[in-house]
PDB file of C-alpha atoms in Angstrom:
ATOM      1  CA  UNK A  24    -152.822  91.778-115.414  1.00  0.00           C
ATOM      2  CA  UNK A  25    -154.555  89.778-112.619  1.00  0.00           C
ATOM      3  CA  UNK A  26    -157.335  87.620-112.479  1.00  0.00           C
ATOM      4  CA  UNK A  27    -160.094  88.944-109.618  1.00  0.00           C
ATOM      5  CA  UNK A  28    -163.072  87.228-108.939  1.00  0.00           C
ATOM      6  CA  UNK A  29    -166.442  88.453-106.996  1.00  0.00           C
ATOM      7  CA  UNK A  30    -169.167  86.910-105.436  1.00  0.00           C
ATOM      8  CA  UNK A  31    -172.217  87.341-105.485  1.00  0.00           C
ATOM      9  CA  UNK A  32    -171.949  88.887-108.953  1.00  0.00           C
ATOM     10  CA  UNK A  33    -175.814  90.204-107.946  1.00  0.00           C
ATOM     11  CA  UNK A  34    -177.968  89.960-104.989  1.00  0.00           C
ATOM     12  CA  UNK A  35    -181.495  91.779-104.245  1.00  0.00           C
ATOM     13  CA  UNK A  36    -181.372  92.778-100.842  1.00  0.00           C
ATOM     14  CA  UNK A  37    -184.066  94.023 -98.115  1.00  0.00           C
ATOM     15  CA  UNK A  38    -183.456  97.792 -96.454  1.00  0.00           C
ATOM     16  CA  UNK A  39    -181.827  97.389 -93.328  1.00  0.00           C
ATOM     17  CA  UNK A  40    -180.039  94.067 -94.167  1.00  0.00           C
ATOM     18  CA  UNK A  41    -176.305  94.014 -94.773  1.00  0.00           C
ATOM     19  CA  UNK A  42    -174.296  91.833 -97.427  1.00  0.00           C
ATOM     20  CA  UNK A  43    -170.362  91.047 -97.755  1.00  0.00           C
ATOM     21  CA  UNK A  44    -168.893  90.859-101.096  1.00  0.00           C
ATOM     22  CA  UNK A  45    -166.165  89.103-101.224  1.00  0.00           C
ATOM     23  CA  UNK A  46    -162.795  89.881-103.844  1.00  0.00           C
ATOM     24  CA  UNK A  47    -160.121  87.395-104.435  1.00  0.00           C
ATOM     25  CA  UNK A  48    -157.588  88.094-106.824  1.00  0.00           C
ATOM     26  CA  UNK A  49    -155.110  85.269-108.467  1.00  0.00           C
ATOM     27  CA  UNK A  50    -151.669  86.837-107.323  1.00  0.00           C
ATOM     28  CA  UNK A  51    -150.124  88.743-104.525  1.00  0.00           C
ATOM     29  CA  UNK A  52    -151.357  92.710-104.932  1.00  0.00           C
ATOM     30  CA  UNK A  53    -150.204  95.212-102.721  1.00  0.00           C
ATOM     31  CA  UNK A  54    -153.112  97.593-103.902  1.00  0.00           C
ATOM     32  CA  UNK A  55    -156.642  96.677-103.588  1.00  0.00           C
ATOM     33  CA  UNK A  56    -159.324  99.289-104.005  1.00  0.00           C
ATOM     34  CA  UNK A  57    -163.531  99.461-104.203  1.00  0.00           C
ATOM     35  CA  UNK A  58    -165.208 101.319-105.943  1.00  0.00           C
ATOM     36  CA  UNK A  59    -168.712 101.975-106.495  1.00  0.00           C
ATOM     37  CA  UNK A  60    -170.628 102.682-109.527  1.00  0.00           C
ATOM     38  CA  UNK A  61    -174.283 103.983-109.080  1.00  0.00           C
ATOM     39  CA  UNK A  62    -176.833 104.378-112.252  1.00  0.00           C
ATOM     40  CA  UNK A  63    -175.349 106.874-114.946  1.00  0.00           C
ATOM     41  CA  UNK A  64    -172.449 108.112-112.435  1.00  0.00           C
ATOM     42  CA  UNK A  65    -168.699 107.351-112.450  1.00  0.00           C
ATOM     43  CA  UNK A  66    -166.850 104.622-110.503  1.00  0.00           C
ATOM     44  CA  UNK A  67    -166.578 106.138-107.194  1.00  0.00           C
ATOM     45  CA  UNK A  68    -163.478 105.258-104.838  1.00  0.00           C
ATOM     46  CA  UNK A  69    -164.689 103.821-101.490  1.00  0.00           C
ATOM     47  CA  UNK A  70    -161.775 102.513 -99.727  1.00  0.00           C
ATOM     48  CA  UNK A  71    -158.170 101.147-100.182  1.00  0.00           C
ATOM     49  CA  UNK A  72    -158.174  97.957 -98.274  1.00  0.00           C
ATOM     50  CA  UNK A  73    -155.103  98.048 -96.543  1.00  0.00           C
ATOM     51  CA  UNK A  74    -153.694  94.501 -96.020  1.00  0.00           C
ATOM     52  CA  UNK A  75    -153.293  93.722 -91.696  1.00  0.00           C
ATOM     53  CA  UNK A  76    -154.769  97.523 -90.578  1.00  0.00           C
ATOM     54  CA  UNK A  77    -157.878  99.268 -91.292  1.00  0.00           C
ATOM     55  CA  UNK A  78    -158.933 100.333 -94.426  1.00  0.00           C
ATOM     56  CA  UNK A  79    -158.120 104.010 -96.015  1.00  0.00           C
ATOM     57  CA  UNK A  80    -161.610 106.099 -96.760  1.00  0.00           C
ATOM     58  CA  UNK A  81    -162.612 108.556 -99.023  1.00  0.00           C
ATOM     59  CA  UNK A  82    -164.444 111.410 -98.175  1.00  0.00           C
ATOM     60  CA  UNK A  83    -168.347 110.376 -97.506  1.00  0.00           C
ATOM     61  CA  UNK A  84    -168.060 106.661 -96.804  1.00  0.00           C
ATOM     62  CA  UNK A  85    -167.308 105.730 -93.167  1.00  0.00           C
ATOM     63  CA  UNK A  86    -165.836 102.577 -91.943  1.00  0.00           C
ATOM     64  CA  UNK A  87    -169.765 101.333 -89.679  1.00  0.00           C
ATOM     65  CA  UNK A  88    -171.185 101.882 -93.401  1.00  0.00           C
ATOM     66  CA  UNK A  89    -168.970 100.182 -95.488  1.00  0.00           C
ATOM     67  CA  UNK A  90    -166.333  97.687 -93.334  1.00  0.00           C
ATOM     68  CA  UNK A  91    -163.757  96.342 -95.117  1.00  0.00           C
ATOM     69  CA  UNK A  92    -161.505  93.364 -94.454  1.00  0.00           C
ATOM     70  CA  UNK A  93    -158.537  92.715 -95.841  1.00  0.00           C
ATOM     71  CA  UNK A  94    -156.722  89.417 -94.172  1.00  0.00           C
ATOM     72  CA  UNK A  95    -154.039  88.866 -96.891  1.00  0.00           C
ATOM     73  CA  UNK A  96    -152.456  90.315 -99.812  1.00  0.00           C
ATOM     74  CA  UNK A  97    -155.487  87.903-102.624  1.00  0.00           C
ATOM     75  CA  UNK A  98    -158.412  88.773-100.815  1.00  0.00           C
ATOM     76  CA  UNK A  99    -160.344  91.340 -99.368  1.00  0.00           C
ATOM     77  CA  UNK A 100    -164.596  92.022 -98.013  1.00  0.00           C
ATOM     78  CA  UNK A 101    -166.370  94.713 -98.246  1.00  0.00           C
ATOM     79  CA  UNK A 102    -169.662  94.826 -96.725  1.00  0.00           C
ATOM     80  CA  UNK A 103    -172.321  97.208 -97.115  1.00  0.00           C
ATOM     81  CA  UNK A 104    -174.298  97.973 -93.759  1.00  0.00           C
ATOM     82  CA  UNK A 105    -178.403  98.719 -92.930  1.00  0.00           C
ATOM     83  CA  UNK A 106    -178.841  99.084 -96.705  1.00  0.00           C
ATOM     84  CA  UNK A 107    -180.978 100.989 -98.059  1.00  0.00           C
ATOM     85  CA  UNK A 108    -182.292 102.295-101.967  1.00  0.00           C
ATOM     86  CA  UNK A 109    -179.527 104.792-102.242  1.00  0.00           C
ATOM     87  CA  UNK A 110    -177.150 101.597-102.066  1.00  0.00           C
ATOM     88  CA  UNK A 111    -178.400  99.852-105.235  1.00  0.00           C
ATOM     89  CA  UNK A 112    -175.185 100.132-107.183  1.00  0.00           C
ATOM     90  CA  UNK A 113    -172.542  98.070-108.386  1.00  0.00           C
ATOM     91  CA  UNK A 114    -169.596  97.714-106.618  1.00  0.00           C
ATOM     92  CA  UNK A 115    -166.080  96.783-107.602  1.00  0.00           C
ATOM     93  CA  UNK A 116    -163.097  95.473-106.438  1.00  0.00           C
ATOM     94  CA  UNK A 117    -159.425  96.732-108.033  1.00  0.00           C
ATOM     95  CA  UNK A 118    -156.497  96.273-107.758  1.00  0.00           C
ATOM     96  CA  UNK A 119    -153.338  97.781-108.840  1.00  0.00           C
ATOM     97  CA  UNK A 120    -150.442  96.056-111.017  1.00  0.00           C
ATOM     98  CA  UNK A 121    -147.297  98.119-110.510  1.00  0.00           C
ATOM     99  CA  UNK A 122    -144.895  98.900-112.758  1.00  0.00           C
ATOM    100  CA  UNK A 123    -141.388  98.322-112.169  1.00  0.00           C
ATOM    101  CA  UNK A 124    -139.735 101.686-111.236  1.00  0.00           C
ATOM    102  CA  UNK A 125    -142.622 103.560-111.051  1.00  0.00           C
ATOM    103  CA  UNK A 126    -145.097 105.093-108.235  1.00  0.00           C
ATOM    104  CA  UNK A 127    -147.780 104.208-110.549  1.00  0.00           C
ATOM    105  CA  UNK A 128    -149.213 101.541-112.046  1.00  0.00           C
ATOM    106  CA  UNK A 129    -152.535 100.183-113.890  1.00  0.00           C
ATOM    107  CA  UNK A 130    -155.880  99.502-112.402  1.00  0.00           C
ATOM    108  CA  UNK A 131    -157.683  96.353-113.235  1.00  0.00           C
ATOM    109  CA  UNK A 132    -161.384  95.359-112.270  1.00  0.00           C
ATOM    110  CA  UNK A 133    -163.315  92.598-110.437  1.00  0.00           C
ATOM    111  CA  UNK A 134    -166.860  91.934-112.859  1.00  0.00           C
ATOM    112  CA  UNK A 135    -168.539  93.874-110.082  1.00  0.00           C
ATOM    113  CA  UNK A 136    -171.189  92.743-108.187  1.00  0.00           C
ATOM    114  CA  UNK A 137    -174.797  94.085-108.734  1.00  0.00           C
ATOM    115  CA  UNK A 138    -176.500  95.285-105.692  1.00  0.00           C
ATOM    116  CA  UNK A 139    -180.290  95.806-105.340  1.00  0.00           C
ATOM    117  CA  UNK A 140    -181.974  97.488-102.530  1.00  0.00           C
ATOM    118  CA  UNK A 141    -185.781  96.961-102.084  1.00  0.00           C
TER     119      UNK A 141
ATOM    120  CA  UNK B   9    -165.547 121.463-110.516  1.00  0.00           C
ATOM    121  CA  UNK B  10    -165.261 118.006-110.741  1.00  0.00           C
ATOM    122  CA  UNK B  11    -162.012 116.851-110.542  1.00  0.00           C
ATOM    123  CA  UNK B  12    -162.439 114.556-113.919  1.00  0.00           C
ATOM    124  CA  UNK B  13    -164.613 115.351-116.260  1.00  0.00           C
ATOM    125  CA  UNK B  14    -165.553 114.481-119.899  1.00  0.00           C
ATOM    126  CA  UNK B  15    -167.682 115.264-123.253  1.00  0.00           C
ATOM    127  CA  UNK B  16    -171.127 114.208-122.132  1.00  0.00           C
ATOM    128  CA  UNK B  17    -171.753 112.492-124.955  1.00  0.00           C
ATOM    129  CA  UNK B  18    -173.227 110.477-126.502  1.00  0.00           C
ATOM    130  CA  UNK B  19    -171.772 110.018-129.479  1.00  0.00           C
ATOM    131  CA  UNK B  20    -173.582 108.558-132.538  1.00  0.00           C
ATOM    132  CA  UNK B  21    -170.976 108.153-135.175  1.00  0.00           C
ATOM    133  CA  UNK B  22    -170.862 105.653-138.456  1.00  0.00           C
ATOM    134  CA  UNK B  23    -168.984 102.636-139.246  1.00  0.00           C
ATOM    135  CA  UNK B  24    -165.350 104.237-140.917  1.00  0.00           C
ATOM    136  CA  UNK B  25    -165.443 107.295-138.710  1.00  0.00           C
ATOM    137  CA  UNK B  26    -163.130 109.569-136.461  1.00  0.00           C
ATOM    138  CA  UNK B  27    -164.033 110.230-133.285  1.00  0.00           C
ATOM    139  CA  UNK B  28    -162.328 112.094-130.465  1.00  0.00           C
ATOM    140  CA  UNK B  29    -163.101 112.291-126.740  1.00  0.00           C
ATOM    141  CA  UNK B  30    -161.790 114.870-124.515  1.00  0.00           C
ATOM    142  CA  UNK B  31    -161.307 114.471-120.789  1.00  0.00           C
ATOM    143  CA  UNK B  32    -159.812 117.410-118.349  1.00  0.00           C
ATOM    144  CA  UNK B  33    -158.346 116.973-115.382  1.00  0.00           C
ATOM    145  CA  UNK B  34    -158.089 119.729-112.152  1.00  0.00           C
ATOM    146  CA  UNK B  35    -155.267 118.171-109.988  1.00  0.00           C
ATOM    147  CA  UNK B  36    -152.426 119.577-111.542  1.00  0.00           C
ATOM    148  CA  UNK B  37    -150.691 117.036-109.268  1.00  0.00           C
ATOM    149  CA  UNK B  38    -151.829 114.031-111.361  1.00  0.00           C
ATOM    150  CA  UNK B  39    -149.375 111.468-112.521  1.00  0.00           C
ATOM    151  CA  UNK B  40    -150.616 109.047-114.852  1.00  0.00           C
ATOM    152  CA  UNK B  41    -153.612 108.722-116.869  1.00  0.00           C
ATOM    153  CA  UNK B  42    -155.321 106.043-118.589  1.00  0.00           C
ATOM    154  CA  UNK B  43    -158.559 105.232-120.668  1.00  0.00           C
ATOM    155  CA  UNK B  44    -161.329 102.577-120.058  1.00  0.00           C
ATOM    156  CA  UNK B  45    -163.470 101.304-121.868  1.00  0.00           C
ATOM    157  CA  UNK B  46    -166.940  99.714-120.425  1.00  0.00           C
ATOM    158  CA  UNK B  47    -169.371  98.032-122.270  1.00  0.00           C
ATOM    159  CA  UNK B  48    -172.940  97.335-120.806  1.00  0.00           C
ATOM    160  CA  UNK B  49    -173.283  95.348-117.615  1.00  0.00           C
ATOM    161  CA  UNK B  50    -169.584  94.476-117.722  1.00  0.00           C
ATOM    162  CA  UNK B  51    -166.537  96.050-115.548  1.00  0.00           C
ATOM    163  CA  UNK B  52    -164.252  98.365-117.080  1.00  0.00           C
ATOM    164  CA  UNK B  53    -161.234  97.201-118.603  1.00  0.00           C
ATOM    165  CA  UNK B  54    -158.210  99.366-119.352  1.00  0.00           C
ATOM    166  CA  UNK B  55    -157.893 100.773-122.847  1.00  0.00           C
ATOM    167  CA  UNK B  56    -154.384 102.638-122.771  1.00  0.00           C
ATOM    168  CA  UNK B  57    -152.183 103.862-120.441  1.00  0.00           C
ATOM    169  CA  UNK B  58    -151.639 107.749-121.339  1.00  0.00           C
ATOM    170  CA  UNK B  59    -148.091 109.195-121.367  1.00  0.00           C
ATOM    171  CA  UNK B  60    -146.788 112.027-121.854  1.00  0.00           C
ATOM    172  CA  UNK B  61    -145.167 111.701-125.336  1.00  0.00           C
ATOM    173  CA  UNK B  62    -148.894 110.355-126.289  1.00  0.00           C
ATOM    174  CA  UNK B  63    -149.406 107.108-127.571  1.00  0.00           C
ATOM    175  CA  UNK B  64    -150.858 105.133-130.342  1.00  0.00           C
ATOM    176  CA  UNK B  65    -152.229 101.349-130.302  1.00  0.00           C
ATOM    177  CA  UNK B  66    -153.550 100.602-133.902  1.00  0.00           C
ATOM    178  CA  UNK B  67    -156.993 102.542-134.245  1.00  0.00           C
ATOM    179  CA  UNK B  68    -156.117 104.277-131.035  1.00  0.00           C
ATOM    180  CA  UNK B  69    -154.319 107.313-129.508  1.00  0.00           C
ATOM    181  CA  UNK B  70    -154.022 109.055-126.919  1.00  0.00           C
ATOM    182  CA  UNK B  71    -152.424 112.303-126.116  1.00  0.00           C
ATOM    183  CA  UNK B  72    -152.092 114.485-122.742  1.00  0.00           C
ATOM    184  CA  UNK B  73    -151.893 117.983-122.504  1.00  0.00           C
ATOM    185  CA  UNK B  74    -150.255 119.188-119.503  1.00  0.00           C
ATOM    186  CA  UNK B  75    -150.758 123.172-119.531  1.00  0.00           C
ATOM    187  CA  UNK B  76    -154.168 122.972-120.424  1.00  0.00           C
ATOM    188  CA  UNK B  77    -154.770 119.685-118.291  1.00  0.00           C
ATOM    189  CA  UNK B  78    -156.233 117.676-120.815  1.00  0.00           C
ATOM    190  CA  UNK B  79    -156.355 113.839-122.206  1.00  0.00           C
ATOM    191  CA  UNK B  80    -157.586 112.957-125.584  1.00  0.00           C
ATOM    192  CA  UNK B  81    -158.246 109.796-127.201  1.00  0.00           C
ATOM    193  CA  UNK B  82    -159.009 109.615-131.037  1.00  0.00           C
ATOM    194  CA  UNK B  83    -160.352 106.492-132.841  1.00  0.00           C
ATOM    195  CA  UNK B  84    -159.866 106.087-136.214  1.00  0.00           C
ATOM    196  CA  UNK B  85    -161.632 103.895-138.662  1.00  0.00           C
ATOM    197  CA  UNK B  86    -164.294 103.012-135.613  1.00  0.00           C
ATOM    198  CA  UNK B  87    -165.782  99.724-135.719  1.00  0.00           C
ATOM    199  CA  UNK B  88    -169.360  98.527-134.506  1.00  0.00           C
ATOM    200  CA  UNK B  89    -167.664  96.707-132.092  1.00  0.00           C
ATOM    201  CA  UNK B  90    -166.067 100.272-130.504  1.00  0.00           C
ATOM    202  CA  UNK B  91    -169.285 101.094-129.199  1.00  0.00           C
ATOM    203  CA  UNK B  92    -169.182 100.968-125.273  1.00  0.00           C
ATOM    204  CA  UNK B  93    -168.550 103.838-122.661  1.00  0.00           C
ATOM    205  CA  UNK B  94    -165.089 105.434-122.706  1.00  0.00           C
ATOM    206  CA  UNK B  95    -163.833 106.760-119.040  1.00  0.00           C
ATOM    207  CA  UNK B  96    -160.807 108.631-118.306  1.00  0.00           C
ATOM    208  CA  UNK B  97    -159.215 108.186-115.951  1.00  0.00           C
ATOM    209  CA  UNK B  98    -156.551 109.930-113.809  1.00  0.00           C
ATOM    210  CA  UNK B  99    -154.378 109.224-110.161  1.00  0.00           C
ATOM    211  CA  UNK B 100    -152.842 112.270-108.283  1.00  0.00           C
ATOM    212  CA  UNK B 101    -149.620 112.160-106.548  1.00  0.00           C
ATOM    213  CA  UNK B 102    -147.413 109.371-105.807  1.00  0.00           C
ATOM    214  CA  UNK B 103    -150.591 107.409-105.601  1.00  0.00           C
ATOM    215  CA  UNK B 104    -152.849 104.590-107.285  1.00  0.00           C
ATOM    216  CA  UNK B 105    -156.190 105.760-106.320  1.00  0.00           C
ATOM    217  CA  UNK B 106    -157.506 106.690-109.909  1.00  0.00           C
ATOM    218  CA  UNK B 107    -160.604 109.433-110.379  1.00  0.00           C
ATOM    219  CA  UNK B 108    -162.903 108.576-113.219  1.00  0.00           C
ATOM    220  CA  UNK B 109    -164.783 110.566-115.135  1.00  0.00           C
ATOM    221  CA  UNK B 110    -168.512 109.857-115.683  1.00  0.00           C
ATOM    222  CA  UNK B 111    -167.352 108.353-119.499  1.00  0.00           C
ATOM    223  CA  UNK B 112    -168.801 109.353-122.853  1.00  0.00           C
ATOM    224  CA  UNK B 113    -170.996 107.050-124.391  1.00  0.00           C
ATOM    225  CA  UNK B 114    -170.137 105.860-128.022  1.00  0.00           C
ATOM    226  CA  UNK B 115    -172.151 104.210-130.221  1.00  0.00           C
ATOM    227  CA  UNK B 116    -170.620 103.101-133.841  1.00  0.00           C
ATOM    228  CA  UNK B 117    -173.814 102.041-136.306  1.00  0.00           C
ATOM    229  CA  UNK B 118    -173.716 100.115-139.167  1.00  0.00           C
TER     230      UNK B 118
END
């Protein structure tokens, strides 16, 4: 397993202001991921944050919304842009432990970090 | 369709009981497949990886169904301390992007 910590773990923001959450994992992962996890929905793959290039998204979330950084292979950003309600959510940093041989491996979480959007 | 999705839940069950969750799955491409378990306020943490021959872990096991595209996990003997939300959880490809369900809520009373 790894060790990934997240800061802030919660922050009550104004619309229209942006915040940066910031990941940083214990060990060398290739695979970093966020993930976001609104009221009574499921997590919710953002991005992979790809380490030296730009990040990988998923369908509905664009790069000016949600920029990632990813400068090495322990730590990654993710900010969330001219927030607004709809972005209260809690959003979470992975990464993936590999398993020798296989294409695969096993996802483990940041503690997430509580976003509220007045 | 949702390409994950589970029993709705919740589940109210007492201490000593069975319970079984169902999850199916609609990329027939998917590899591997796992189960989380999240309690309240907290992140998820992995439960058990899924494979193909099943899998048990104590109280716990999982099976996978690959015609009909299913995962199961039964708990047996279900302690208070089971009670949290149970997501599946499933990557497609030669990926690690996992989809989640939305999990099933279980709640073990005394």
């Amino acid at each position: 397993s790894a060790v990934i910590s997240q800061k802030p773990s919660r922050d009550i923001c104004q619309r229209g202001t942006s915040l940066t959450i910031q990941c940083q994992v214990d060990s060398q992962v290739t695979m970093m991921f966020w993930y976001r996890q609104q009221p009574g929905q499921s997590l919710t793959l953002i991005a992979t944050a790809n380490q030296g290039s730009e990040a990988t998204y998923e369908s509905g979330f664009v790069i000016d919304k949600f920029p990632i950084s990813r400068p090495n292979l322990t730590f990654s950003t993710l900010t969330v842009s001219n927030m607004s309600p709809e972005d209260s959510s809690i959003y979470l940093c992975s990464v993936a432990i590999t398993r020798t041989g296989l294409n695969t491996g096993e996802l483990f979480f940041g503690e997430g970090s509580r976003l509220t959007v007045l | 369709r949702k390409e994950v999705e589970q029993d709705p839940g919740p589940f109210n069950v007492p201490e000593g009981a069975t319970v079984a969750f169902n999850c199916t799955y609609s990329n027939s491409a998917s590899q591997s497949f796992f189960w989380y378990r999240q309690d309240c306020r907290k992140e998820p943490k992995l439960l058990m990886s899924v494979y193909s021959s099943g899998n048990e872990d104590g109280r716990f096991t999982a099976q996978l169904n690959r015609a009909s595209q299913y995962i199961s996990l039964l708990i047996r003997d279900s302690k208070l301390s089971d009670s949290a939300t149970y997501l599946c959880g499933s990557s497609g490809g030669s990926n690690y992007k996992l989809t989640f369900g939305k999990g099933t809520l279980l709640t073990v009373n005394p």
